[in-house]
Short mmCIF file of C-alpha atoms and ligand atoms in Angstrom, two decimals:
data_model
loop_
_atom_site.label_atom_id
_atom_site.label_comp_id
_atom_site.label_asym_id
_atom_site.label_seq_id
_atom_site.Cartn_x
_atom_site.Cartn_y
_atom_site.Cartn_z
CA MET A 1 3.16 23.66 -9.22
CA ASP A 2 0.20 25.09 -11.13
CA PHE A 3 -2.86 25.38 -9.87
CA GLU A 4 -4.15 26.29 -13.42
CA ALA A 5 -3.00 22.87 -14.87
CA ARG A 6 -5.66 20.53 -16.16
CA TYR A 7 -5.31 16.99 -15.23
CA ASP A 8 -7.03 13.76 -16.99
CA VAL A 9 -6.27 11.68 -13.45
CA VAL A 10 -5.40 13.01 -10.39
CA VAL A 11 -4.18 10.47 -7.82
CA VAL A 12 -4.20 11.33 -4.16
CA GLY A 13 -2.03 9.61 -2.08
CA GLY A 14 1.57 8.38 -2.79
CA GLY A 15 1.69 4.92 -1.10
CA ILE A 16 2.14 1.72 -3.05
CA ALA A 17 -1.51 1.80 -4.25
CA GLY A 18 -1.43 5.53 -5.50
CA VAL A 19 2.22 5.01 -7.21
CA ALA A 20 0.80 2.15 -8.96
CA ALA A 21 -2.38 4.06 -10.19
CA ALA A 22 -0.32 7.09 -11.36
CA LEU A 23 1.99 4.93 -13.08
CA GLN A 24 -0.63 2.81 -15.20
CA ALA A 25 -2.62 6.10 -15.94
CA ALA A 26 0.37 8.05 -17.16
CA ARG A 27 1.34 4.75 -19.20
CA SER A 28 -2.06 5.08 -20.63
CA GLY A 29 -1.26 8.12 -22.00
CA LYS A 30 -3.12 10.47 -19.48
CA LYS A 31 -1.83 13.66 -18.11
CA THR A 32 -1.69 12.40 -14.48
CA ALA A 33 -0.97 14.16 -10.96
CA LEU A 34 0.29 12.38 -7.69
CA LEU A 35 -0.47 14.46 -4.58
CA GLU A 36 1.14 13.28 -1.58
CA LYS A 37 1.44 14.84 1.80
CA THR A 38 4.39 13.70 2.84
CA VAL A 39 8.16 14.14 0.99
CA LEU A 40 8.48 10.63 0.45
CA LEU A 41 6.73 8.15 -1.68
CA GLY A 42 5.67 4.66 -0.68
CA GLY A 43 3.30 5.50 2.38
CA LEU A 44 2.92 3.05 4.96
CA ALA A 45 5.43 0.68 2.86
CA THR A 46 8.28 3.01 3.31
CA THR A 47 7.70 6.14 5.35
CA GLY A 48 5.83 3.76 7.91
CA LEU A 49 8.86 1.54 7.93
CA ILE A 50 7.06 -1.69 6.69
CA PHE A 51 9.79 -3.55 4.95
CA ILE A 52 8.21 -6.98 3.45
CA TYR A 53 6.84 -7.08 0.46
CA LEU A 54 4.10 -9.76 1.00
CA PRO A 55 3.69 -12.65 -1.57
CA LEU A 56 2.57 -12.44 -5.06
CA CYS A 57 1.80 -16.38 -4.85
CA ASP A 58 -0.31 -18.72 -3.48
CA GLY A 59 2.10 -20.31 -1.43
CA ASN A 60 2.20 -23.50 -3.40
CA GLY A 61 4.54 -22.41 -6.38
CA ARG A 62 1.89 -20.35 -8.27
CA GLN A 63 1.99 -17.06 -9.15
CA VAL A 64 -1.19 -15.04 -8.80
CA THR A 65 -0.53 -11.31 -8.87
CA PHE A 66 1.22 -9.70 -11.88
CA GLY A 67 1.76 -6.36 -13.51
CA ILE A 68 3.09 -3.41 -11.79
CA CYS A 69 2.91 -5.45 -8.52
CA GLU A 70 5.99 -7.45 -9.87
CA GLU A 71 7.45 -4.82 -11.52
CA LEU A 72 7.56 -2.93 -7.79
CA ILE A 73 8.68 -5.85 -5.97
CA ARG A 74 11.83 -6.03 -8.20
CA LEU A 75 12.36 -2.09 -7.92
CA SER A 76 12.18 -2.61 -4.09
CA ILE A 77 15.52 -4.07 -4.05
CA GLU A 78 17.03 -2.45 -6.79
CA TYR A 79 19.13 0.04 -4.85
CA GLY A 80 19.26 -1.87 -1.46
CA PRO A 81 19.42 -5.35 -0.17
CA GLY A 82 16.96 -8.11 -0.20
CA ASP A 83 16.46 -10.79 -2.31
CA ILE A 84 13.62 -12.70 -4.16
CA PRO A 85 13.89 -16.51 -3.88
CA ASP A 86 15.86 -17.74 -6.81
CA ASN A 87 13.34 -19.69 -8.39
CA TRP A 88 11.14 -16.84 -9.12
CA ARG A 89 13.48 -14.65 -10.58
CA ASN A 90 12.79 -15.67 -14.22
CA GLY A 91 8.95 -15.85 -13.96
CA GLU A 92 9.23 -19.77 -13.37
CA ASN A 93 6.43 -21.37 -11.68
CA LEU A 94 8.23 -24.31 -9.96
CA GLU A 95 6.67 -26.53 -7.33
CA GLU A 96 8.25 -24.51 -4.61
CA VAL A 97 6.70 -23.67 -1.42
CA LYS A 98 9.33 -20.57 -0.55
CA ARG A 99 6.96 -17.57 -1.42
CA LEU A 100 7.49 -15.07 -3.95
CA ARG A 101 8.17 -12.17 -1.58
CA CYS A 102 10.75 -10.26 -0.15
CA VAL A 103 12.46 -7.80 2.29
CA PHE A 104 13.37 -4.34 1.38
CA SER A 105 15.00 -1.24 2.74
CA PRO A 106 12.26 1.49 3.01
CA ALA A 107 14.84 4.13 1.90
CA ALA A 108 16.11 2.07 -1.06
CA PHE A 109 12.78 1.89 -2.16
CA MET A 110 11.98 5.31 -2.06
CA LEU A 111 14.75 6.00 -4.40
CA ALA A 112 13.44 3.66 -7.04
CA LEU A 113 9.77 4.94 -6.80
CA ASP A 114 10.74 8.67 -7.32
CA GLU A 115 12.73 7.17 -10.51
CA VAL A 116 10.10 5.09 -11.87
CA LEU A 117 7.38 7.67 -11.62
CA GLU A 118 9.41 10.58 -13.05
CA LYS A 119 10.18 8.22 -15.89
CA ALA A 120 6.75 7.68 -16.85
CA GLY A 121 5.88 11.42 -16.78
CA VAL A 122 3.77 11.63 -13.64
CA ASP A 123 3.50 15.21 -11.94
CA ILE A 124 4.42 14.51 -8.67
CA TRP A 125 3.40 16.91 -6.15
CA LEU A 126 5.02 16.45 -2.55
CA ASP A 127 4.33 18.42 0.46
CA THR A 128 0.95 18.70 -0.70
CA LEU A 129 -1.89 18.15 1.69
CA VAL A 130 -5.32 17.37 0.44
CA CYS A 131 -7.78 19.37 2.65
CA GLY A 132 -11.06 19.23 0.56
CA VAL A 133 -12.60 18.59 -2.72
CA GLU A 134 -14.89 20.33 -5.44
CA LYS A 135 -17.99 19.15 -6.96
CA ASP A 136 -20.30 19.79 -9.90
CA ALA A 137 -24.09 20.03 -9.43
CA GLY A 138 -24.57 16.66 -10.71
CA ASN A 139 -22.17 15.24 -8.05
CA ASN A 140 -19.29 14.57 -10.24
CA LEU A 141 -15.67 15.36 -8.50
CA THR A 142 -14.05 18.28 -10.58
CA GLY A 143 -11.03 19.25 -8.23
CA ILE A 144 -9.14 18.43 -4.98
CA VAL A 145 -8.28 21.19 -2.59
CA VAL A 146 -4.78 21.24 -1.26
CA GLU A 147 -2.31 23.43 0.60
CA ASN A 148 1.26 23.49 0.27
CA LYS A 149 3.87 26.32 -0.01
CA SER A 150 2.21 27.79 -3.21
CA GLY A 151 -0.86 28.43 -0.78
CA ARG A 152 -4.28 27.06 -0.90
CA GLY A 153 -5.47 25.84 -4.54
CA CYS A 154 -7.62 23.49 -6.48
CA VAL A 155 -6.27 20.68 -8.64
CA HIS A 156 -8.67 20.18 -11.18
CA GLY A 157 -8.98 16.69 -13.01
CA ARG A 158 -11.37 14.61 -14.76
CA ARG A 159 -11.04 11.34 -12.94
CA PHE A 160 -9.94 10.96 -9.14
CA ILE A 161 -8.24 7.89 -7.55
CA ASP A 162 -8.47 8.01 -3.78
CA ALA A 163 -5.17 6.13 -2.48
CA SER A 164 -4.75 8.00 0.54
CA GLY A 165 -5.17 4.66 2.83
CA ASP A 166 -8.12 6.03 4.72
CA CYS A 167 -10.60 7.61 2.18
CA GLU A 168 -9.51 11.22 2.59
CA VAL A 169 -11.19 12.00 -0.76
CA ALA A 170 -14.10 9.77 -0.72
CA ARG A 171 -15.11 11.11 2.74
CA ARG A 172 -14.85 14.46 1.79
CA ALA A 173 -16.96 14.21 -1.16
CA GLY A 174 -19.60 12.54 0.83
CA ALA A 175 -19.42 8.69 -0.15
CA SER A 176 -20.46 6.23 2.31
CA CYS A 177 -17.45 4.77 3.94
CA LEU A 178 -16.74 1.26 6.14
CA ALA A 179 -14.51 1.74 9.27
CA ASP A 180 -12.48 -0.89 11.44
CA ASP A 181 -10.57 -1.06 14.30
CA ASN A 182 -6.77 -1.54 15.08
CA PHE A 183 -4.58 -2.87 17.71
CA LEU A 184 -1.61 -0.89 18.98
CA SER A 185 1.66 -1.68 17.77
CA ILE A 186 4.77 0.06 16.31
CA TRP A 187 7.51 -0.96 14.21
CA ALA A 188 10.59 1.02 14.17
CA LEU A 189 14.33 1.02 12.69
CA GLN A 190 16.47 -0.09 15.60
CA TYR A 191 20.32 -0.17 16.01
CA GLN A 192 21.72 -3.35 17.74
CA GLU A 193 25.14 -4.37 17.57
CA ASN A 194 26.38 -7.89 16.73
CA ALA A 195 22.61 -8.86 16.17
CA ALA A 196 22.43 -11.43 13.16
CA SER A 197 18.45 -10.77 13.06
CA LEU A 198 15.79 -10.05 15.17
CA SER A 199 12.56 -12.73 15.28
CA PRO A 200 11.93 -15.01 12.38
CA GLY A 201 10.03 -13.23 9.99
CA VAL A 202 10.51 -10.00 11.30
CA GLY A 203 14.31 -9.22 11.11
CA MET A 204 16.05 -7.26 8.65
CA HIS A 205 19.76 -7.18 8.01
CA VAL A 206 20.97 -3.94 6.25
CA GLY A 207 24.53 -3.80 5.52
CA GLY A 208 26.16 -0.45 5.20
CA CYS A 209 29.48 1.29 4.58
CA THR A 210 31.36 4.27 5.67
CA ALA A 211 31.65 7.49 3.31
CA SER A 212 34.69 6.33 2.22
CA GLY A 213 33.17 3.22 0.97
CA GLN A 214 34.63 0.91 3.78
CA PRO A 215 32.00 -1.77 5.03
CA LEU A 216 30.86 -0.80 8.53
CA ALA A 217 32.04 -3.25 11.15
CA LYS A 218 29.23 -4.47 12.79
CA PRO A 219 26.19 -2.19 12.88
CA GLU A 220 22.87 -3.59 11.61
CA LEU A 221 19.44 -2.20 11.41
CA LEU A 222 16.60 -4.10 12.95
CA VAL A 223 12.99 -3.82 12.90
CA ARG A 224 11.36 -3.97 16.50
CA CYS A 225 7.69 -4.76 16.83
CA GLY A 226 5.80 -4.39 19.97
CA LEU A 227 2.15 -5.41 20.43
CA ASP A 228 -0.82 -4.56 22.70
CA ALA A 229 -4.01 -6.24 21.67
CA SER A 230 -6.38 -3.50 23.30
CA SER A 231 -9.16 -1.91 20.98
CA LEU A 232 -8.69 1.70 20.04
CA ASN A 233 -12.32 2.28 19.02
CA ILE A 234 -11.20 3.76 15.62
CA SER A 235 -14.32 1.85 14.23
CA SER A 236 -16.40 4.47 15.76
CA GLY A 237 -14.61 7.12 13.62
CA ILE A 238 -11.25 8.82 13.49
CA SER A 239 -10.06 11.94 15.20
CA GLY A 240 -7.12 14.18 15.27
CA ARG A 241 -6.93 13.17 19.11
CA LYS A 242 -7.29 9.24 18.33
CA VAL A 243 -4.39 9.60 15.83
CA THR A 244 -2.22 11.66 18.35
CA ASP A 245 -2.77 9.09 21.30
CA PHE A 246 -2.11 6.13 18.77
CA ILE A 247 1.30 7.41 18.23
CA LEU A 248 2.30 8.67 21.58
CA ASN A 249 1.12 5.15 23.03
CA GLY A 250 3.00 3.16 20.38
CA ARG A 251 6.10 5.21 21.51
CA LYS A 252 5.41 4.55 24.85
CA LEU A 253 5.63 0.82 24.08
CA LEU A 254 8.86 1.12 22.57
CA ARG A 255 10.23 3.10 25.52
CA GLU A 256 9.30 0.30 27.68
CA HIS A 257 10.83 -2.30 25.17
CA TYR A 258 14.32 -0.38 25.78
CA ARG A 259 13.90 0.28 29.52
CA MET A 260 13.40 -3.46 29.92
CA ALA A 261 16.30 -4.69 27.69
CA TYR A 262 18.40 -2.16 29.63
CA GLU A 263 17.31 -3.64 33.02
CA ASN A 264 17.54 -7.12 32.26
CA GLY A 265 21.07 -6.61 30.33
CA ALA A 266 19.74 -7.41 26.78
CA GLY A 267 21.60 -4.30 25.86
CA ASN A 268 22.57 -0.62 26.57
CA ARG A 269 21.84 2.87 25.50
CA LYS A 270 25.04 2.59 23.37
CA ASN A 271 24.59 -0.88 21.42
CA LEU A 272 20.68 -1.01 21.29
CA TYR A 273 18.24 1.93 20.53
CA ALA A 274 15.96 3.32 18.37
CA LEU A 275 17.38 4.74 14.89
CA LYS A 276 14.28 5.74 13.21
CA LEU A 277 10.63 6.07 14.02
CA PRO A 278 7.66 5.72 11.42
CA ALA A 279 6.72 9.12 10.09
CA MET A 280 3.00 8.23 9.56
CA ALA A 281 0.44 6.39 11.86
CA GLN A 282 0.77 2.73 11.50
CA PHE A 283 -2.95 1.86 11.66
CA ARG A 284 -3.78 -1.25 9.44
CA LYS A 285 -7.31 -0.54 8.62
CA ILE A 286 -9.28 2.86 9.08
CA TYR A 287 -11.85 3.52 6.42
CA CYS A 288 -12.70 1.85 2.83
CA ILE A 289 -15.37 2.98 0.67
CA GLU A 290 -18.62 1.05 0.78
CA GLY A 291 -18.17 -0.17 -2.98
CA ALA A 292 -20.74 -1.29 -5.41
CA TYR A 293 -19.57 -4.56 -4.01
CA VAL A 294 -17.85 -5.28 -0.63
CA LEU A 295 -15.43 -8.01 -0.53
CA GLN A 296 -16.37 -10.45 2.59
CA THR A 297 -14.55 -12.89 4.90
CA GLY A 298 -14.41 -16.21 3.53
CA GLN A 299 -14.83 -15.34 -0.21
CA ASN A 300 -11.49 -16.81 -1.19
CA GLN A 301 -11.56 -19.64 -4.05
CA GLN A 302 -14.66 -17.92 -5.26
CA ARG A 303 -15.12 -16.74 -9.15
CA PHE A 304 -16.31 -13.10 -9.67
CA GLU A 305 -17.33 -12.35 -13.12
CA ASP A 306 -15.77 -8.92 -12.77
CA SER A 307 -12.49 -10.13 -11.34
CA ILE A 308 -9.80 -7.45 -12.01
CA GLY A 309 -7.00 -9.56 -10.38
CA MET A 310 -5.74 -12.10 -7.85
CA VAL A 311 -4.15 -12.22 -4.72
CA GLY A 312 -3.07 -14.61 -2.18
CA ASP A 313 -3.47 -15.11 1.45
CA TRP A 314 -0.05 -13.73 3.13
CA ARG A 315 -0.85 -15.50 6.36
CA LYS A 316 -1.11 -19.35 5.02
CA ALA A 317 -0.58 -21.26 1.93
CA GLY A 318 -3.60 -21.83 -0.21
CA PRO A 319 -6.02 -19.28 -0.43
CA VAL A 320 -6.48 -17.10 -3.43
CA TRP A 321 -9.13 -14.24 -3.71
CA GLU A 322 -10.19 -12.68 -7.05
CA ILE A 323 -10.80 -9.01 -6.48
CA PRO A 324 -14.25 -7.89 -8.04
CA TYR A 325 -13.82 -4.44 -10.02
CA ARG A 326 -17.18 -3.07 -8.05
CA THR A 327 -15.03 -2.74 -5.00
CA LEU A 328 -13.01 -0.05 -6.62
CA TYR A 329 -15.98 2.50 -7.01
CA PRO A 330 -18.27 3.87 -4.43
CA LYS A 331 -21.93 2.27 -4.27
CA ASN A 332 -23.67 5.53 -4.44
CA GLY A 333 -21.09 8.17 -6.15
CA PRO A 334 -19.79 10.54 -6.54
CA GLY A 335 -19.07 10.32 -10.12
CA GLY A 336 -15.56 10.30 -11.25
CA LEU A 337 -14.06 8.41 -8.17
CA LEU A 338 -12.25 5.42 -7.89
CA ALA A 339 -10.64 3.86 -4.95
CA ALA A 340 -7.38 1.71 -4.58
CA GLY A 341 -5.37 -0.03 -1.87
CA ARG A 342 -6.62 0.10 1.76
CA CYS A 343 -9.38 2.29 0.49
CA SER A 344 -10.95 -0.53 -2.06
CA ALA A 345 -14.15 -1.90 -0.43
CA ALA A 346 -13.59 -5.00 2.12
CA ALA A 347 -14.69 -6.14 5.38
CA GLY A 348 -13.64 -8.23 8.13
CA ASP A 349 -11.11 -10.88 7.26
CA ALA A 350 -11.06 -9.84 3.60
CA TRP A 351 -9.72 -6.53 4.34
CA GLU A 352 -6.75 -8.30 6.17
CA ILE A 353 -6.17 -9.31 2.36
CA THR A 354 -6.75 -6.08 0.42
CA ARG A 355 -4.71 -3.89 2.94
CA VAL A 356 -1.35 -5.28 2.13
CA ILE A 357 1.29 -4.06 -0.46
CA PRO A 358 0.50 -6.82 -3.19
CA THR A 359 -3.27 -6.08 -3.45
CA ALA A 360 -2.52 -2.08 -3.10
CA ALA A 361 -0.14 -2.46 -6.16
CA MET A 362 -2.85 -4.55 -7.89
CA THR A 363 -5.88 -2.58 -7.32
CA GLY A 364 -3.66 0.35 -8.00
CA GLN A 365 -2.81 -0.38 -11.44
CA ALA A 366 -6.51 -1.47 -12.21
CA ALA A 367 -7.86 1.79 -10.89
CA GLY A 368 -5.30 3.74 -12.95
CA LEU A 369 -6.06 1.90 -16.19
CA ALA A 370 -10.13 2.09 -15.21
CA ALA A 371 -9.79 5.86 -15.05
CA ALA A 372 -7.94 6.02 -18.22
CA MET A 373 -10.43 4.09 -20.13
CA SER A 374 -13.49 5.46 -18.69
CA LEU A 375 -12.25 8.99 -20.24
CA ASP A 376 -11.49 7.53 -23.35
CA ALA A 377 -15.21 6.06 -23.33
CA GLY A 378 -16.46 8.93 -21.96
CA VAL A 379 -18.36 7.26 -19.28
CA ASP A 380 -18.20 7.11 -15.41
CA PRO A 381 -15.92 4.39 -13.91
CA ALA A 382 -19.18 2.82 -12.66
CA ALA A 383 -20.22 2.45 -16.22
CA LEU A 384 -17.15 1.21 -17.74
CA ASP A 385 -17.16 -1.68 -19.90
CA VAL A 386 -15.77 -4.42 -17.45
CA GLU A 387 -14.91 -6.86 -20.28
CA ALA A 388 -12.81 -4.38 -22.04
CA LEU A 389 -11.19 -3.48 -18.86
CA ARG A 390 -10.42 -7.26 -18.17
CA ASN A 391 -8.95 -7.47 -21.72
CA GLU A 392 -6.48 -4.77 -21.11
CA LEU A 393 -5.46 -5.99 -17.97
CA ARG A 394 -4.63 -9.50 -19.49
CA ALA A 395 -2.94 -7.75 -22.27
CA LEU A 396 -0.91 -6.12 -19.39
CA GLY A 397 0.06 -10.03 -17.97
CA PHE A 398 -2.77 -10.16 -15.52
CA LYS A 399 -4.27 -13.34 -14.90
CA LEU A 400 -7.99 -12.62 -13.54
CA HIS A 401 -9.35 -16.38 -12.39
CA LEU A 402 -8.05 -18.85 -10.30
CA PRO A 403 -7.97 -21.61 -13.36
CA GLU A 404 -5.55 -19.24 -15.31
CA ALA A 405 -3.26 -20.13 -12.70
CA GLY A 406 -3.89 -23.58 -12.45
CA LEU A 407 -5.83 -23.24 -9.40
CA ALA A 408 -9.55 -24.79 -8.77
CA TYR A 409 -12.66 -22.90 -7.07
CA SER A 410 -13.69 -24.64 -3.75
C1 LIG B 501 2.30 -2.14 11.64
C2 LIG B 501 1.96 -2.25 10.23
C3 LIG B 501 2.69 -3.43 9.46
C4 LIG B 501 2.40 -4.02 8.14
N1 LIG B 501 3.34 -5.10 7.54
C5 LIG B 501 2.93 -5.25 6.41
C6 LIG B 501 3.96 -6.33 5.88
O1 LIG B 501 4.77 -6.70 6.30
N2 LIG B 501 3.70 -6.42 4.52
C7 LIG B 501 2.74 -5.91 3.68
O2 LIG B 501 2.59 -6.11 2.49
N3 LIG B 501 2.09 -4.80 4.28
C8 LIG B 501 1.99 -4.57 5.44
N4 LIG B 501 1.38 -3.86 6.25
C9 LIG B 501 0.23 -3.14 5.23
C10 LIG B 501 1.05 -2.23 4.14
O3 LIG B 501 2.30 -1.67 4.59
C11 LIG B 501 -0.18 -1.13 3.78
O4 LIG B 501 -1.50 -1.20 4.57
C12 LIG B 501 -0.11 -0.69 2.35
O5 LIG B 501 1.28 -0.42 2.02
C13 LIG B 501 -1.16 0.28 2.12
O6 LIG B 501 -0.66 0.92 0.84
P1 LIG B 501 -1.58 1.90 0.23
O7 LIG B 501 -1.16 2.46 -0.73
O8 LIG B 501 -3.33 1.68 0.37
O9 LIG B 501 -1.81 3.17 1.73
P2 LIG B 501 -0.80 3.73 2.39
O10 LIG B 501 0.29 3.35 2.40
O11 LIG B 501 -1.40 4.58 3.64
O12 LIG B 501 -0.63 5.35 1.14
C14 LIG B 501 -1.45 6.54 1.56
C15 LIG B 501 -0.72 7.76 1.21
O13 LIG B 501 -1.65 8.91 1.24
C16 LIG B 501 -0.98 9.75 1.67
N5 LIG B 501 -2.15 10.69 2.53
C17 LIG B 501 -2.94 10.46 3.12
N6 LIG B 501 -3.68 11.50 3.53
C18 LIG B 501 -3.43 12.43 2.35
C19 LIG B 501 -3.93 13.72 2.70
N7 LIG B 501 -4.91 14.04 3.14
N8 LIG B 501 -3.20 14.61 1.66
C20 LIG B 501 -2.04 14.18 0.77
N9 LIG B 501 -1.52 12.62 0.81
C21 LIG B 501 -2.09 11.86 1.69
C22 LIG B 501 -0.06 9.31 2.82
O14 LIG B 501 0.82 10.17 3.37
C23 LIG B 501 0.40 7.99 2.27
O15 LIG B 501 1.94 8.44 1.46
C24 LIG B 501 1.27 -3.30 7.35
C25 LIG B 501 0.86 -2.34 7.97
C26 LIG B 501 0.94 -1.96 9.42
C27 LIG B 501 0.43 -0.73 9.80
#
């Protein structure tokens, strides 16, 4: 790891948004670094033990999200179980309500993510904590301050993508950010003997084998979700204390779940127990940038002239959102910065749409391409020719407006 290296594009956060951004920037010919504080790629989707790749379709048989988002859904099951409904396998757009989504093993997905990034030539920095930024006198980002086993140093670049999930870069660079609240929940991998699945939509069945290749007799890995609707006041600001409390209280929920299960005879400590806990805080939303535009509640089925792609509503069939390019860069700088995934600008119910895996992949790819194109054009991402960006996205297989997917505006 070389603090003297100069990158074209520096991506902060190796979650799904950061992976997609780094992949696209590297494929666009840019020297790209991906900085990740853990030793695993995939972020919440993998390290956080989320295991459902939400739909790339509208729920009525129309695929609306394309590109790296589709590549990643296939990679999520390359080294593990899980299936994409048959009718979608060949890119067919049948009148079928079974959604284009899949359940994957987080560990299997991580193995595939390493491979695809290495193939693309992305310089991956694992175990590297971002803890500051450097800017020039004109309020343009010039570097990301990190700490890892090599010590403390600065990773210099010309364009930066904040895919940290909570605007680590944008906030440290002084950009205005928006916050939202969470409810307490925990998803964990659980051993449950003889279980077929958990509850509908939440269960995951992962087969396994012994070291000698014999199938395991019965064990299954299942994911358990506990919920507590209480507000955590994250919207008033995040802190080290709140993160710690969130995690400890989540684990308390899990302990209560097992204590109750043992008491009521649903299982015992040998056939029902926690196998793996999430290694990152499972906040749904913390901070996103205050973008040049902030996507709002109810703006589905609405045309945006600067749309860089579409996403469906994972909760119900029908609603489809066009995502404006302006949600990917901050309203008042700093220069050189783009945001992707959970960090892109959205409020209220719209954030429910932008915070999930397909949108993270889609906005990540768009941000990676915008970073590369803004370098070629010698302009800040905020001044990029959006039509040129949209043309490139179309060339990469994106559909940008509802009618292109056979859908109508409201
Ligand atoms: C309980 C729960 C259930 C969910 N269920 C689903 C679901 O079923 N399906 C679905 O599609 N989505 C689901 N989501 C949402 C989804 O998984 C995530 O929001 C999405 O994966 C976010 O991707 P991201 O890349 O934007 O951010 P993240 O996954 O948060 O990635 C950010 C990355 O940045 C790294 N990072 C952060 N700070 C630093 C730093 N200072 N230095 C270096 N690296 C840093 C992190 O380690 C992480 O790897 C769920 C979320 C939660 C909390």
